[in-house]
Amino acid sequence: MNVSVETIAFWFLATTVVLGAVVVLTTREVMRLIVALGVALLALAGLFGLLGLGFLAVSEIFLYVGGVLVVFLFAIMLARRGGEGAPELATRHGVWPALVSLGVFAAIVVPMWSAIPRGVPSPLASDVTSLAAALLGPLLPQFEIAGIVLLAALAAVVAVVGSERR
Amino acid sequence: MSAVVLAAALLSLGLYGVLTRRDLIAVLASIEVMIAGSLLMLVALASATRAGNAASPATVEAVGLLVLVVAAAEAAVGLALLVAVARRRGTTAVDELTEVRG
């Protein structure tokens, strides 16, 4: 049995994503949570790259690892200035949440179990030129609406955080 | 086991985090994990059904980018709410934020 580089990379990245997600769910320290989320999202970007979506992978790194994680850090710095007595991130593990999430997992996977392809997914092979043609062609309304959503989010952030300062 | 199963696993792991974590920061991070799972599900299903698929890979990538944009907007608004709540109430523990009144 010969194992290709793609197979090894896929399993390595998949394991990293799941381990990062598990650390996000269980750690009690804020910084460890941020680092684990960053590792998981980086590995996810690697998976996108493996699937042939290079631009999506780079956007994931720029937007998430470069953008959202920094916003997370700033929010934590603004929200938790407890110093020594800063509370740890508490978790209340239970049977019911586990059953609910296992049920959701089963509800997604079981109906399409026979249709799910085994092994490493085949790459989609997209390029930036056709991506631009899609975004500025048939998907132009959605592209514009995404811009409006971002503007609305920006206004909402200013309204929510700025209104405290009277 | 494939990317589809991995995506479903990420989604349910994130859901477990949303249900069990007791701090707003951790809940928001768990929501990010859920969004990552659904984005991976989108891409993995596009890869799995490529044979009889009318959508080109570029369309899949464009829709993935739109999901990424909406997720970034969600994260920004969620973290702004987190900062506002922390300033006003002095805590980010979910258990202490049970009133709808501000």
mmCIF file of N, CA, C and O in Angstrom, chain A residues 11 17-18 24-27 44 47 51 53 55-56 59-60 63-64 71 76 79-80 89-93 97-98 101 104-105 108-109 112 116-117 119 121-124 126 130-131 139 142 150 153 157 160-161 164, chain B residues 1-6 8-13 15-17 19-23 25 29 32 36 39-41 43 47-48 50 57-58 61-62 64-66 68-69 71-73 75-76 79-80 84 86-88 92 95:
data_model
loop_
_atom_site.group_PDB
_atom_site.id
_atom_site.type_symbol
_atom_site.label_atom_id
_atom_site.label_comp_id
_atom_site.label_asym_id
_atom_site.label_seq_id
_atom_site.Cartn_x
_atom_site.Cartn_y
_atom_site.Cartn_z
ATOM 1 N N TRP A 11 -4.584 13.929 6.401
ATOM 2 C CA TRP A 11 -4.791 13.399 7.754
ATOM 3 C C TRP A 11 -4.113 14.255 8.793
ATOM 4 O O TRP A 11 -4.654 14.469 9.878
ATOM 5 N N VAL A 17 -6.890 20.190 12.947
ATOM 6 C CA VAL A 17 -8.126 20.955 13.100
ATOM 7 C C VAL A 17 -8.930 20.428 14.281
ATOM 8 O O VAL A 17 -9.385 21.197 15.146
ATOM 9 N N VAL A 18 -9.080 19.102 14.366
ATOM 10 C CA VAL A 18 -9.900 18.536 15.444
ATOM 11 C C VAL A 18 -9.242 18.769 16.800
ATOM 12 O O VAL A 18 -9.914 19.147 17.771
ATOM 13 N N VAL A 24 -9.956 24.335 22.088
ATOM 14 C CA VAL A 24 -10.852 25.486 22.212
ATOM 15 C C VAL A 24 -12.003 25.150 23.160
ATOM 16 O O VAL A 24 -12.440 25.978 23.957
ATOM 17 N N LEU A 25 -12.479 23.926 23.103
ATOM 18 C CA LEU A 25 -13.628 23.540 23.932
ATOM 19 C C LEU A 25 -13.258 23.293 25.385
ATOM 20 O O LEU A 25 -14.127 23.329 26.246
ATOM 21 N N THR A 26 -12.006 22.971 25.670
ATOM 22 C CA THR A 26 -11.700 22.488 27.017
ATOM 23 C C THR A 26 -10.765 23.390 27.807
ATOM 24 O O THR A 26 -10.754 23.286 29.031
ATOM 25 N N THR A 27 -9.979 24.254 27.160
ATOM 26 C CA THR A 27 -8.955 24.970 27.912
ATOM 27 C C THR A 27 -9.580 25.991 28.865
ATOM 28 O O THR A 27 -10.691 26.470 28.652
ATOM 29 N N LEU A 44 -7.235 24.541 8.836
ATOM 30 C CA LEU A 44 -8.395 24.559 7.937
ATOM 31 C C LEU A 44 -8.033 25.242 6.617
ATOM 32 O O LEU A 44 -8.422 24.769 5.541
ATOM 33 N N LEU A 47 -6.319 22.832 4.582
ATOM 34 C CA LEU A 47 -7.256 21.899 3.941
ATOM 35 C C LEU A 47 -7.865 22.517 2.688
ATOM 36 O O LEU A 47 -8.014 21.839 1.666
ATOM 37 N N LEU A 51 -7.612 21.231 -1.131
ATOM 38 C CA LEU A 51 -8.777 21.012 -1.987
ATOM 39 C C LEU A 51 -8.707 21.848 -3.262
ATOM 40 O O LEU A 51 -9.667 21.870 -4.025
ATOM 41 N N LEU A 53 -8.478 25.186 -3.504
ATOM 42 C CA LEU A 53 -9.034 26.541 -3.409
ATOM 43 C C LEU A 53 -7.999 27.448 -2.745
ATOM 44 O O LEU A 53 -8.125 27.819 -1.582
ATOM 45 N N PHE A 55 -7.144 30.631 -3.208
ATOM 46 C CA PHE A 55 -7.518 31.988 -2.813
ATOM 47 C C PHE A 55 -8.328 31.962 -1.519
ATOM 48 O O PHE A 55 -8.151 32.822 -0.642
ATOM 49 N N LEU A 56 -9.203 30.962 -1.393
ATOM 50 C CA LEU A 56 -9.989 30.828 -0.163
ATOM 51 C C LEU A 56 -9.063 30.546 1.028
ATOM 52 O O LEU A 56 -9.270 31.086 2.124
ATOM 53 N N SER A 59 -7.379 33.802 1.903
ATOM 54 C CA SER A 59 -8.344 34.699 2.548
ATOM 55 C C SER A 59 -8.638 34.252 3.968
ATOM 56 O O SER A 59 -8.788 35.084 4.871
ATOM 57 N N GLU A 60 -8.730 32.938 4.181
ATOM 58 C CA GLU A 60 -8.971 32.425 5.531
ATOM 59 C C GLU A 60 -7.844 32.855 6.464
ATOM 60 O O GLU A 60 -8.088 33.295 7.582
ATOM 61 N N LEU A 63 -8.078 36.853 6.774
ATOM 62 C CA LEU A 63 -9.274 37.340 7.446
ATOM 63 C C LEU A 63 -9.379 36.802 8.866
ATOM 64 O O LEU A 63 -9.715 37.534 9.788
ATOM 65 N N TYR A 64 -9.077 35.504 9.037
ATOM 66 C CA TYR A 64 -9.286 34.907 10.349
ATOM 67 C C TYR A 64 -8.060 35.001 11.218
ATOM 68 O O TYR A 64 -8.083 35.592 12.290
ATOM 69 N N VAL A 71 -8.861 40.824 16.539
ATOM 70 C CA VAL A 71 -10.029 41.448 17.163
ATOM 71 C C VAL A 71 -10.377 40.725 18.464
ATOM 72 O O VAL A 71 -10.717 41.362 19.468
ATOM 73 N N ILE A 76 -10.532 40.848 24.296
ATOM 74 C CA ILE A 76 -10.144 40.282 25.589
ATOM 75 C C ILE A 76 -9.398 41.312 26.421
ATOM 76 O O ILE A 76 -9.627 41.458 27.621
ATOM 77 N N ALA A 79 -12.063 43.649 27.676
ATOM 78 C CA ALA A 79 -13.131 43.115 28.514
ATOM 79 C C ALA A 79 -12.615 42.528 29.820
ATOM 80 O O ALA A 79 -13.305 42.537 30.822
ATOM 81 N N ARG A 80 -11.411 41.980 29.815
ATOM 82 C CA ARG A 80 -10.941 41.267 31.001
ATOM 83 C C ARG A 80 -9.723 41.967 31.554
ATOM 84 O O ARG A 80 -8.610 41.503 31.377
ATOM 85 N N LEU A 89 -11.810 30.440 32.280
ATOM 86 C CA LEU A 89 -12.942 30.096 31.422
ATOM 87 C C LEU A 89 -13.573 28.822 31.963
ATOM 88 O O LEU A 89 -12.983 27.749 31.901
ATOM 89 N N ALA A 90 -14.772 28.974 32.487
ATOM 90 C CA ALA A 90 -15.423 27.816 33.093
ATOM 91 C C ALA A 90 -16.150 27.001 32.033
ATOM 92 O O ALA A 90 -16.560 27.521 30.999
ATOM 93 N N THR A 91 -16.264 25.725 32.293
ATOM 94 C CA THR A 91 -17.005 24.827 31.412
ATOM 95 C C THR A 91 -17.871 23.932 32.277
ATOM 96 O O THR A 91 -17.453 23.509 33.351
ATOM 97 N N ARG A 92 -19.095 23.703 31.834
ATOM 98 C CA ARG A 92 -19.952 22.782 32.563
ATOM 99 C C ARG A 92 -20.268 21.610 31.641
ATOM 100 O O ARG A 92 -21.238 21.637 30.886
ATOM 101 N N HIS A 93 -19.411 20.600 31.707
ATOM 102 C CA HIS A 93 -19.643 19.434 30.857
ATOM 103 C C HIS A 93 -20.886 18.699 31.335
ATOM 104 O O HIS A 93 -21.179 18.662 32.521
ATOM 105 N N PRO A 97 -25.769 18.169 26.669
ATOM 106 C CA PRO A 97 -25.088 18.824 25.532
ATOM 107 C C PRO A 97 -24.357 17.839 24.645
ATOM 108 O O PRO A 97 -24.390 17.956 23.408
ATOM 109 N N ALA A 98 -23.724 16.830 25.258
ATOM 110 C CA ALA A 98 -23.017 15.822 24.457
ATOM 111 C C ALA A 98 -23.999 15.063 23.580
ATOM 112 O O ALA A 98 -23.730 14.808 22.393
ATOM 113 N N SER A 101 -25.159 17.348 20.676
ATOM 114 C CA SER A 101 -24.192 17.533 19.589
ATOM 115 C C SER A 101 -23.945 16.215 18.849
ATOM 116 O O SER A 101 -23.771 16.215 17.620
ATOM 117 N N VAL A 104 -26.798 15.891 16.470
ATOM 118 C CA VAL A 104 -26.621 16.725 15.274
ATOM 119 C C VAL A 104 -25.635 16.078 14.316
ATOM 120 O O VAL A 104 -25.866 16.017 13.097
ATOM 121 N N PHE A 105 -24.529 15.559 14.880
ATOM 122 C CA PHE A 105 -23.534 14.869 14.049
ATOM 123 C C PHE A 105 -24.172 13.703 13.303
ATOM 124 O O PHE A 105 -24.009 13.550 12.081
ATOM 125 N N ILE A 108 -26.523 14.718 10.524
ATOM 126 C CA ILE A 108 -25.864 15.177 9.291
ATOM 127 C C ILE A 108 -25.255 13.999 8.538
ATOM 128 O O ILE A 108 -25.421 13.861 7.324
ATOM 129 N N VAL A 109 -24.560 13.127 9.269
ATOM 130 C CA VAL A 109 -23.735 12.118 8.600
ATOM 131 C C VAL A 109 -24.556 10.909 8.160
ATOM 132 O O VAL A 109 -24.389 10.409 7.042
ATOM 133 N N MET A 112 -26.521 10.693 4.685
ATOM 134 C CA MET A 112 -25.747 10.658 3.443
ATOM 135 C C MET A 112 -24.517 9.770 3.579
ATOM 136 O O MET A 112 -23.537 9.940 2.870
ATOM 137 N N ILE A 116 -21.222 9.562 0.945
ATOM 138 C CA ILE A 116 -19.979 10.254 1.290
ATOM 139 C C ILE A 116 -18.802 9.514 0.667
ATOM 140 O O ILE A 116 -18.651 8.312 0.868
ATOM 141 N N PRO A 117 -17.970 10.210 -0.097
ATOM 142 C CA PRO A 117 -16.812 9.542 -0.683
ATOM 143 C C PRO A 117 -15.773 9.243 0.391
ATOM 144 O O PRO A 117 -15.568 10.025 1.313
ATOM 145 N N GLY A 119 -11.905 8.467 1.813
ATOM 146 C CA GLY A 119 -10.546 8.871 1.518
ATOM 147 C C GLY A 119 -10.395 10.360 1.287
ATOM 148 O O GLY A 119 -11.259 11.162 1.623
ATOM 149 N N PRO A 121 -10.425 13.879 -0.357
ATOM 150 C CA PRO A 121 -11.264 14.501 -1.403
ATOM 151 C C PRO A 121 -10.414 14.968 -2.577
ATOM 152 O O PRO A 121 -9.264 15.370 -2.421
ATOM 153 N N SER A 122 -11.006 14.911 -3.750
ATOM 154 C CA SER A 122 -10.270 15.332 -4.943
ATOM 155 C C SER A 122 -10.284 16.849 -5.034
ATOM 156 O O SER A 122 -11.286 17.492 -4.715
ATOM 157 N N PRO A 123 -9.188 17.444 -5.477
ATOM 158 C CA PRO A 123 -9.119 18.910 -5.519
ATOM 159 C C PRO A 123 -10.051 19.503 -6.561
ATOM 160 O O PRO A 123 -10.373 18.870 -7.568
ATOM 161 N N LEU A 124 -10.493 20.744 -6.287
ATOM 162 C CA LEU A 124 -11.439 21.414 -7.169
ATOM 163 C C LEU A 124 -10.746 22.253 -8.238
ATOM 164 O O LEU A 124 -11.321 22.529 -9.272
ATOM 165 N N SER A 126 -9.463 25.669 -8.623
ATOM 166 C CA SER A 126 -9.988 26.959 -9.064
ATOM 167 C C SER A 126 -8.824 27.917 -9.275
ATOM 168 O O SER A 126 -7.769 27.764 -8.678
ATOM 169 N N SER A 130 -10.975 32.968 -12.895
ATOM 170 C CA SER A 130 -12.369 32.530 -12.969
ATOM 171 C C SER A 130 -13.121 32.906 -11.698
ATOM 172 O O SER A 130 -14.339 33.128 -11.729
ATOM 173 N N LEU A 131 -12.389 33.012 -10.566
ATOM 174 C CA LEU A 131 -13.042 33.483 -9.341
ATOM 175 C C LEU A 131 -13.530 34.919 -9.514
ATOM 176 O O LEU A 131 -14.667 35.263 -9.151
ATOM 177 N N LEU A 139 -22.395 36.309 -9.630
ATOM 178 C CA LEU A 139 -22.559 36.491 -8.184
ATOM 179 C C LEU A 139 -22.409 37.951 -7.764
ATOM 180 O O LEU A 139 -22.202 38.231 -6.590
ATOM 181 N N GLN A 142 -24.736 39.146 -4.846
ATOM 182 C CA GLN A 142 -24.300 38.606 -3.559
ATOM 183 C C GLN A 142 -23.023 39.304 -3.077
ATOM 184 O O GLN A 142 -22.866 39.572 -1.879
ATOM 185 N N LEU A 150 -20.942 43.944 5.582
ATOM 186 C CA LEU A 150 -19.745 44.400 6.291
ATOM 187 C C LEU A 150 -19.916 45.828 6.797
ATOM 188 O O LEU A 150 -19.543 46.156 7.925
ATOM 189 N N ALA A 153 -22.197 45.788 9.712
ATOM 190 C CA ALA A 153 -21.502 45.270 10.891
ATOM 191 C C ALA A 153 -20.609 46.351 11.493
ATOM 192 O O ALA A 153 -20.546 46.519 12.715
ATOM 193 N N VAL A 157 -20.927 47.829 15.197
ATOM 194 C CA VAL A 157 -19.836 47.812 16.174
ATOM 195 C C VAL A 157 -19.640 49.195 16.774
ATOM 196 O O VAL A 157 -19.518 49.359 17.990
ATOM 197 N N VAL A 160 -22.580 49.935 19.109
ATOM 198 C CA VAL A 160 -22.606 49.169 20.350
ATOM 199 C C VAL A 160 -21.494 49.630 21.284
ATOM 200 O O VAL A 160 -21.720 49.880 22.478
ATOM 201 N N VAL A 161 -20.283 49.756 20.779
ATOM 202 C CA VAL A 161 -19.159 50.079 21.650
ATOM 203 C C VAL A 161 -19.099 51.580 21.909
ATOM 204 O O VAL A 161 -18.780 52.022 22.998
ATOM 205 N N GLU A 164 -21.372 53.554 24.746
ATOM 206 C CA GLU A 164 -21.055 53.493 26.168
ATOM 207 C C GLU A 164 -20.390 54.760 26.660
ATOM 208 O O GLU A 164 -20.400 55.072 27.831
ATOM 209 N N MET B 1 -14.373 7.825 6.450
ATOM 210 C CA MET B 1 -13.991 9.142 6.969
ATOM 211 C C MET B 1 -13.511 10.011 5.820
ATOM 212 O O MET B 1 -12.682 9.630 5.028
ATOM 213 N N SER B 2 -14.061 11.175 5.742
ATOM 214 C CA SER B 2 -13.658 12.097 4.679
ATOM 215 C C SER B 2 -13.831 13.513 5.191
ATOM 216 O O SER B 2 -14.098 13.739 6.365
ATOM 217 N N ALA B 3 -13.661 14.461 4.280
ATOM 218 C CA ALA B 3 -13.779 15.860 4.682
ATOM 219 C C ALA B 3 -15.198 16.184 5.140
ATOM 220 O O ALA B 3 -15.387 17.051 6.002
ATOM 221 N N VAL B 4 -16.199 15.471 4.589
ATOM 222 C CA VAL B 4 -17.578 15.728 5.011
ATOM 223 C C VAL B 4 -17.764 15.352 6.477
ATOM 224 O O VAL B 4 -18.356 16.111 7.262
ATOM 225 N N VAL B 5 -17.230 14.189 6.856
ATOM 226 C CA VAL B 5 -17.346 13.754 8.249
ATOM 227 C C VAL B 5 -16.563 14.704 9.155
ATOM 228 O O VAL B 5 -17.012 15.036 10.254
ATOM 229 N N LEU B 6 -15.396 15.137 8.697
ATOM 230 C CA LEU B 6 -14.600 16.090 9.480
ATOM 231 C C LEU B 6 -15.385 17.386 9.709
ATOM 232 O O LEU B 6 -15.411 17.929 10.823
ATOM 233 N N ALA B 8 -18.687 17.756 9.683
ATOM 234 C CA ALA B 8 -19.781 17.497 10.625
ATOM 235 C C ALA B 8 -19.250 17.397 12.047
ATOM 236 O O ALA B 8 -19.884 17.881 12.999
ATOM 237 N N ALA B 9 -18.061 16.805 12.201
ATOM 238 C CA ALA B 9 -17.461 16.696 13.532
ATOM 239 C C ALA B 9 -17.137 18.079 14.087
ATOM 240 O O ALA B 9 -17.400 18.365 15.260
ATOM 241 N N LEU B 10 -16.593 18.965 13.243
ATOM 242 C CA LEU B 10 -16.295 20.334 13.694
ATOM 243 C C LEU B 10 -17.572 21.047 14.122
ATOM 244 O O LEU B 10 -17.603 21.727 15.144
ATOM 245 N N LEU B 11 -18.629 20.875 13.329
ATOM 246 C CA LEU B 11 -19.897 21.537 13.647
ATOM 247 C C LEU B 11 -20.419 21.071 15.002
ATOM 248 O O LEU B 11 -20.807 21.882 15.844
ATOM 249 N N SER B 12 -20.401 19.758 15.249
ATOM 250 C CA SER B 12 -20.972 19.284 16.509
ATOM 251 C C SER B 12 -20.037 19.570 17.678
ATOM 252 O O SER B 12 -20.510 19.829 18.788
ATOM 253 N N LEU B 13 -18.719 19.592 17.443
ATOM 254 C CA LEU B 13 -17.795 19.997 18.508
ATOM 255 C C LEU B 13 -18.073 21.447 18.916
ATOM 256 O O LEU B 13 -18.139 21.774 20.104
ATOM 257 N N LEU B 15 -20.845 23.054 18.528
ATOM 258 C CA LEU B 15 -22.154 23.112 19.199
ATOM 259 C C LEU B 15 -22.017 22.713 20.659
ATOM 260 O O LEU B 15 -22.602 23.344 21.544
ATOM 261 N N TYR B 16 -21.220 21.664 20.918
ATOM 262 C CA TYR B 16 -20.992 21.247 22.306
ATOM 263 C C TYR B 16 -20.353 22.390 23.101
ATOM 264 O O TYR B 16 -20.729 22.644 24.244
ATOM 265 N N GLY B 17 -19.417 23.096 22.469
ATOM 266 C CA GLY B 17 -18.784 24.218 23.151
ATOM 267 C C GLY B 17 -19.779 25.333 23.459
ATOM 268 O O GLY B 17 -19.784 25.888 24.550
ATOM 269 N N LEU B 19 -22.881 25.014 23.966
ATOM 270 C CA LEU B 19 -23.813 24.586 25.017
ATOM 271 C C LEU B 19 -23.159 24.494 26.386
ATOM 272 O O LEU B 19 -23.842 24.648 27.406
ATOM 273 N N THR B 20 -21.842 24.239 26.445
ATOM 274 C CA THR B 20 -21.251 23.958 27.751
ATOM 275 C C THR B 20 -20.351 25.070 28.271
ATOM 276 O O THR B 20 -20.163 25.151 29.479
ATOM 277 N N ARG B 21 -19.783 25.905 27.407
ATOM 278 C CA ARG B 21 -18.867 26.915 27.926
ATOM 279 C C ARG B 21 -19.664 27.964 28.693
ATOM 280 O O ARG B 21 -20.793 28.284 28.355
ATOM 281 N N ARG B 22 -19.033 28.527 29.717
ATOM 282 C CA ARG B 22 -19.728 29.452 30.601
ATOM 283 C C ARG B 22 -19.133 30.856 30.527
ATOM 284 O O ARG B 22 -19.363 31.655 31.412
ATOM 285 N N ASP B 23 -18.360 31.130 29.490
ATOM 286 C CA ASP B 23 -17.808 32.472 29.329
ATOM 287 C C ASP B 23 -18.061 32.917 27.894
ATOM 288 O O ASP B 23 -17.899 32.136 26.957
ATOM 289 N N ILE B 25 -16.466 34.715 25.838
ATOM 290 C CA ILE B 25 -15.344 34.606 24.900
ATOM 291 C C ILE B 25 -15.261 33.195 24.338
ATOM 292 O O ILE B 25 -15.115 32.991 23.128
ATOM 293 N N ALA B 29 -15.764 31.780 20.513
ATOM 294 C CA ALA B 29 -14.763 30.947 19.843
ATOM 295 C C ALA B 29 -15.391 29.647 19.353
ATOM 296 O O ALA B 29 -15.062 29.157 18.260
ATOM 297 N N GLU B 32 -17.140 30.260 16.218
ATOM 298 C CA GLU B 32 -16.180 30.302 15.103
ATOM 299 C C GLU B 32 -15.856 28.890 14.616
ATOM 300 O O GLU B 32 -15.735 28.652 13.415
ATOM 301 N N ALA B 36 -16.498 27.446 10.902
ATOM 302 C CA ALA B 36 -15.437 26.784 10.149
ATOM 303 C C ALA B 36 -15.908 25.426 9.646
ATOM 304 O O ALA B 36 -15.642 25.045 8.497
ATOM 305 N N LEU B 39 -18.311 25.901 6.707
ATOM 306 C CA LEU B 39 -17.582 26.304 5.493
ATOM 307 C C LEU B 39 -16.867 25.106 4.879
ATOM 308 O O LEU B 39 -16.905 24.904 3.648
ATOM 309 N N LEU B 40 -16.254 24.287 5.742
ATOM 310 C CA LEU B 40 -15.579 23.091 5.229
ATOM 311 C C LEU B 40 -16.602 22.130 4.613
ATOM 312 O O LEU B 40 -16.323 21.474 3.600
ATOM 313 N N MET B 41 -17.800 22.058 5.224
ATOM 314 C CA MET B 41 -18.851 21.189 4.682
ATOM 315 C C MET B 41 -19.231 21.618 3.266
ATOM 316 O O MET B 41 -19.382 20.786 2.359
ATOM 317 N N VAL B 43 -17.391 23.249 1.066
ATOM 318 C CA VAL B 43 -16.318 22.930 0.112
ATOM 319 C C VAL B 43 -16.218 21.426 -0.100
ATOM 320 O O VAL B 43 -16.046 20.950 -1.235
ATOM 321 N N SER B 47 -16.664 19.277 -3.526
ATOM 322 C CA SER B 47 -15.651 18.365 -4.050
ATOM 323 C C SER B 47 -16.227 16.968 -4.249
ATOM 324 O O SER B 47 -15.906 16.283 -5.221
ATOM 325 N N ALA B 48 -17.127 16.554 -3.334
ATOM 326 C CA ALA B 48 -17.656 15.190 -3.406
ATOM 327 C C ALA B 48 -18.619 15.011 -4.571
ATOM 328 O O ALA B 48 -18.668 13.953 -5.196
ATOM 329 N N ARG B 50 -18.628 16.594 -7.409
ATOM 330 C CA ARG B 50 -18.102 17.349 -8.547
ATOM 331 C C ARG B 50 -18.569 16.783 -9.886
ATOM 332 O O ARG B 50 -18.766 17.516 -10.858
ATOM 333 N N PRO B 57 -15.764 25.248 -9.925
ATOM 334 C CA PRO B 57 -14.941 25.456 -8.727
ATOM 335 C C PRO B 57 -14.840 26.924 -8.341
ATOM 336 O O PRO B 57 -14.803 27.254 -7.151
ATOM 337 N N ALA B 58 -14.833 27.822 -9.343
ATOM 338 C CA ALA B 58 -14.740 29.250 -9.025
ATOM 339 C C ALA B 58 -15.979 29.713 -8.274
ATOM 340 O O ALA B 58 -15.893 30.517 -7.341
ATOM 341 N N GLU B 61 -15.676 28.621 -4.717
ATOM 342 C CA GLU B 61 -14.738 29.471 -3.991
ATOM 343 C C GLU B 61 -15.372 30.826 -3.676
ATOM 344 O O GLU B 61 -15.201 31.362 -2.576
ATOM 345 N N ALA B 62 -16.135 31.373 -4.640
ATOM 346 C CA ALA B 62 -16.779 32.666 -4.411
ATOM 347 C C ALA B 62 -17.797 32.572 -3.281
ATOM 348 O O ALA B 62 -17.843 33.449 -2.404
ATOM 349 N N GLY B 64 -17.748 30.415 -0.871
ATOM 350 C CA GLY B 64 -16.963 30.273 0.349
ATOM 351 C C GLY B 64 -16.453 31.613 0.864
ATOM 352 O O GLY B 64 -16.479 31.872 2.066
ATOM 353 N N LEU B 65 -16.027 32.467 -0.053
ATOM 354 C CA LEU B 65 -15.573 33.807 0.347
ATOM 355 C C LEU B 65 -16.707 34.601 0.976
ATOM 356 O O LEU B 65 -16.507 35.304 1.972
ATOM 357 N N LEU B 66 -17.922 34.481 0.408
ATOM 358 C CA LEU B 66 -19.064 35.211 0.961
ATOM 359 C C LEU B 66 -19.365 34.712 2.378
ATOM 360 O O LEU B 66 -19.655 35.507 3.281
ATOM 361 N N LEU B 68 -17.197 33.482 4.411
ATOM 362 C CA LEU B 68 -16.100 34.016 5.224
ATOM 363 C C LEU B 68 -16.392 35.464 5.639
ATOM 364 O O LEU B 68 -16.171 35.856 6.789
ATOM 365 N N VAL B 69 -16.917 36.258 4.690
ATOM 366 C CA VAL B 69 -17.217 37.664 4.978
ATOM 367 C C VAL B 69 -18.305 37.773 6.037
ATOM 368 O O VAL B 69 -18.194 38.540 6.997
ATOM 369 N N ALA B 71 -19.083 35.559 8.252
ATOM 370 C CA ALA B 71 -18.541 35.088 9.525
ATOM 371 C C ALA B 71 -17.691 36.166 10.184
ATOM 372 O O ALA B 71 -17.738 36.342 11.409
ATOM 373 N N ALA B 72 -16.933 36.908 9.379
ATOM 374 C CA ALA B 72 -16.114 37.979 9.954
ATOM 375 C C ALA B 72 -17.000 39.068 10.541
ATOM 376 O O ALA B 72 -16.728 39.590 11.629
ATOM 377 N N ALA B 73 -18.108 39.407 9.841
ATOM 378 C CA ALA B 73 -19.031 40.407 10.369
ATOM 379 C C ALA B 73 -19.649 39.930 11.670
ATOM 380 O O ALA B 73 -19.761 40.690 12.644
ATOM 381 N N ALA B 75 -18.326 37.839 13.817
ATOM 382 C CA ALA B 75 -17.318 37.886 14.880
ATOM 383 C C ALA B 75 -17.144 39.312 15.384
ATOM 384 O O ALA B 75 -17.054 39.543 16.599
ATOM 385 N N ALA B 76 -17.125 40.284 14.465
ATOM 386 C CA ALA B 76 -16.924 41.677 14.878
ATOM 387 C C ALA B 76 -18.067 42.147 15.763
ATOM 388 O O ALA B 76 -17.849 42.738 16.828
ATOM 389 N N LEU B 79 -18.004 40.327 19.202
ATOM 390 C CA LEU B 79 -16.963 40.802 20.116
ATOM 391 C C LEU B 79 -17.269 42.209 20.608
ATOM 392 O O LEU B 79 -16.957 42.546 21.758
ATOM 393 N N ALA B 80 -17.917 43.039 19.760
ATOM 394 C CA ALA B 80 -18.328 44.370 20.232
ATOM 395 C C ALA B 80 -19.352 44.242 21.346
ATOM 396 O O ALA B 80 -19.285 44.955 22.357
ATOM 397 N N ALA B 84 -19.084 45.560 25.206
ATOM 398 C CA ALA B 84 -20.116 46.406 25.813
ATOM 399 C C ALA B 84 -20.670 45.768 27.080
ATOM 400 O O ALA B 84 -20.850 46.437 28.103
ATOM 401 N N ALA B 86 -19.168 43.549 28.987
ATOM 402 C CA ALA B 86 -18.145 43.526 30.029
ATOM 403 C C ALA B 86 -18.005 44.887 30.694
ATOM 404 O O ALA B 86 -17.811 44.989 31.901
ATOM 405 N N ARG B 87 -18.136 45.970 29.898
ATOM 406 C CA ARG B 87 -18.025 47.305 30.482
ATOM 407 C C ARG B 87 -19.198 47.600 31.402
ATOM 408 O O ARG B 87 -19.058 48.167 32.465
ATOM 409 N N ARG B 88 -20.384 47.208 30.970
ATOM 410 C CA ARG B 88 -21.583 47.595 31.695
ATOM 411 C C ARG B 88 -21.792 46.738 32.929
ATOM 412 O O ARG B 88 -22.186 47.220 33.982
ATOM 413 N N THR B 92 -18.112 38.579 32.047
ATOM 414 C CA THR B 92 -18.489 37.941 30.784
ATOM 415 C C THR B 92 -18.991 36.527 31.026
ATOM 416 O O THR B 92 -19.065 35.729 30.109
ATOM 417 N N ASP B 95 -23.632 32.783 32.970
ATOM 418 C CA ASP B 95 -24.617 32.513 34.015
ATOM 419 C C ASP B 95 -25.108 33.783 34.698
ATOM 420 O O ASP B 95 -26.217 33.818 35.230
#
